[in-house]
Amino acid sequence: MKLVDKLKEGHFLSIEVLPPNRGHSVEEIFRTVDELMEFPISFINVTRHAPEVTYIEHNGQIIKVTKVKRPGTVGLAAALLHRYRIDVVPHVICYGMDKYQIEDLLIDLHLIGIRNVFAVRGEYENPTSEQQDRSSYKHADELVRHISNLNRGIYLYPSEGNEPTDFCIGVAGYPEKHFEAPNMEEDLKNLKRKIDAGAHYVITQMVFDVGIYKRFVEMAREFGINVPIIPGIKPITNLKSVYSIPKKFFVTIPARFVSQMQQAKSDEEEFKIGVKFTAKLAEDLLGAGAPALHVFTMGRAKATKAFLKLLYSKQA
């Protein structure tokens, strides 16, 4: 089912997982999803990583290679689709592929039954390193336009009788602006370009304050962005993450929650405080009109399962 069609039925839950590290098994991801299937999960997002240029030793020589730390997005999407009979939303990124490779990837996804994709620019893990950038597209709106053209049967290679694809296209939004944008207005203009190019819905960067989400939705509507805006949330269950997540993702964590975590006397107390905070945040987001919830699991089930159990016990 397309994500926007599912929204018409009411609130739903989606989770996001990472492909395994190169050479690692998919079983840990299956265990994570197995743990969460007791909840009403409608979609599983699968991230994709940009290739990085690195150097390795081979036959006594140092050679330059292009490496993806976590390959396997298409394979994992197919495996999840087959195992759980649940809709999967693979990420499609601009960086590291030319437009012809992107089109081939999209054709593969369509052939295995994928009907929802998430179009993002992508990020390099180490932006200061040397990079082999073969990208045709520098911005997500260009990628969205390409997917929209495929939905109209317009392929890069001219031919007759092309069957249109049928993708529902999601894009990222940033309630506290993307770190590269000079201000919120410019960032919303970028988001509007993605919507105008054909995106059907928005999933936000992780948000920890319902007020920030509400203000973002209000500003987006003022810019003429009228598609569903789904908040992304991530359970924080230890004090270390309270400090590391804002540094990595450029987000704000409420002072009251930080203070509670600082006063915790044990790891167990930190976990309980984090679970309670995340469940209340999810409840408040739904109460504020969020059409669904998107959970960044980071491949771990324990914290996600704990806060969802608390959330749904309140709603029972």
XYZ file of N, CA and C in Angstrom, residues 14-18 29 32-33 36 41 44-45 233-235 294-305 307-308:
87
model
N 5.752 3.731 11.664
C 6.810 3.212 10.804
C 8.113 3.201 11.586
N 8.997 2.295 11.212
C 10.301 2.219 11.866
C 11.382 2.282 10.799
N 12.571 2.679 11.221
C 13.693 2.801 10.289
C 14.830 1.913 10.760
N 15.367 1.103 9.837
C 16.471 0.211 10.164
C 17.643 0.484 9.237
N 18.822 0.074 9.685
C 20.046 0.214 8.903
C 20.409 -1.125 8.292
N 19.079 -7.760 12.335
C 17.983 -6.888 11.919
C 16.649 -7.629 12.039
N 15.605 -7.634 15.583
C 15.074 -6.335 15.981
C 13.633 -6.173 15.520
N 13.374 -6.467 14.260
C 12.020 -6.311 13.732
C 11.070 -7.304 14.386
N 9.560 -6.083 17.464
C 8.652 -4.942 17.351
C 7.354 -5.261 16.620
N 2.956 -1.814 13.205
C 3.914 -1.251 12.247
C 3.379 -1.434 10.834
N 8.422 -0.182 7.011
C 9.806 -0.267 7.479
C 10.685 0.483 6.493
N 11.328 1.538 6.959
C 12.265 2.286 6.121
C 13.651 1.649 6.197
N 11.007 10.342 15.521
C 11.393 10.338 16.928
C 12.423 9.240 17.174
N 13.244 9.476 18.179
C 14.244 8.481 18.566
C 14.301 8.413 20.080
N 14.119 7.228 20.650
C 14.238 7.130 22.107
C 15.678 7.352 22.559
N 7.191 8.089 13.082
C 8.314 7.395 12.453
C 9.418 7.266 13.486
N 9.849 6.031 13.760
C 10.810 5.781 14.832
C 12.158 5.372 14.246
N 13.197 6.116 14.619
C 14.563 5.756 14.249
C 15.065 4.724 15.255
N 15.096 3.450 14.860
C 15.487 2.404 15.801
C 17.004 2.266 15.911
N 17.732 2.685 14.876
C 19.179 2.501 14.797
C 19.550 1.022 14.958
N 18.628 0.150 14.567
C 18.894 -1.283 14.612
C 18.770 -1.910 15.980
N 18.220 -1.175 16.954
C 18.097 -1.706 18.311
C 16.628 -1.711 18.724
N 16.206 -2.818 19.305
C 14.785 -2.979 19.614
C 14.430 -2.615 21.044
N 15.350 -2.739 21.978
C 15.002 -2.667 23.398
C 14.301 -1.366 23.763
N 14.918 -0.227 23.443
C 14.342 1.060 23.827
C 13.056 1.337 23.068
N 13.048 1.008 21.778
C 11.842 1.232 20.974
C 10.681 0.400 21.501
N 10.931 -0.864 21.802
C 9.884 -1.736 22.321
C 9.358 -1.226 23.659
N 9.296 1.923 24.924
C 8.467 3.120 24.878
C 7.156 2.867 24.137
N 7.175 2.000 23.121
C 5.934 1.677 22.414
C 4.974 0.912 23.326
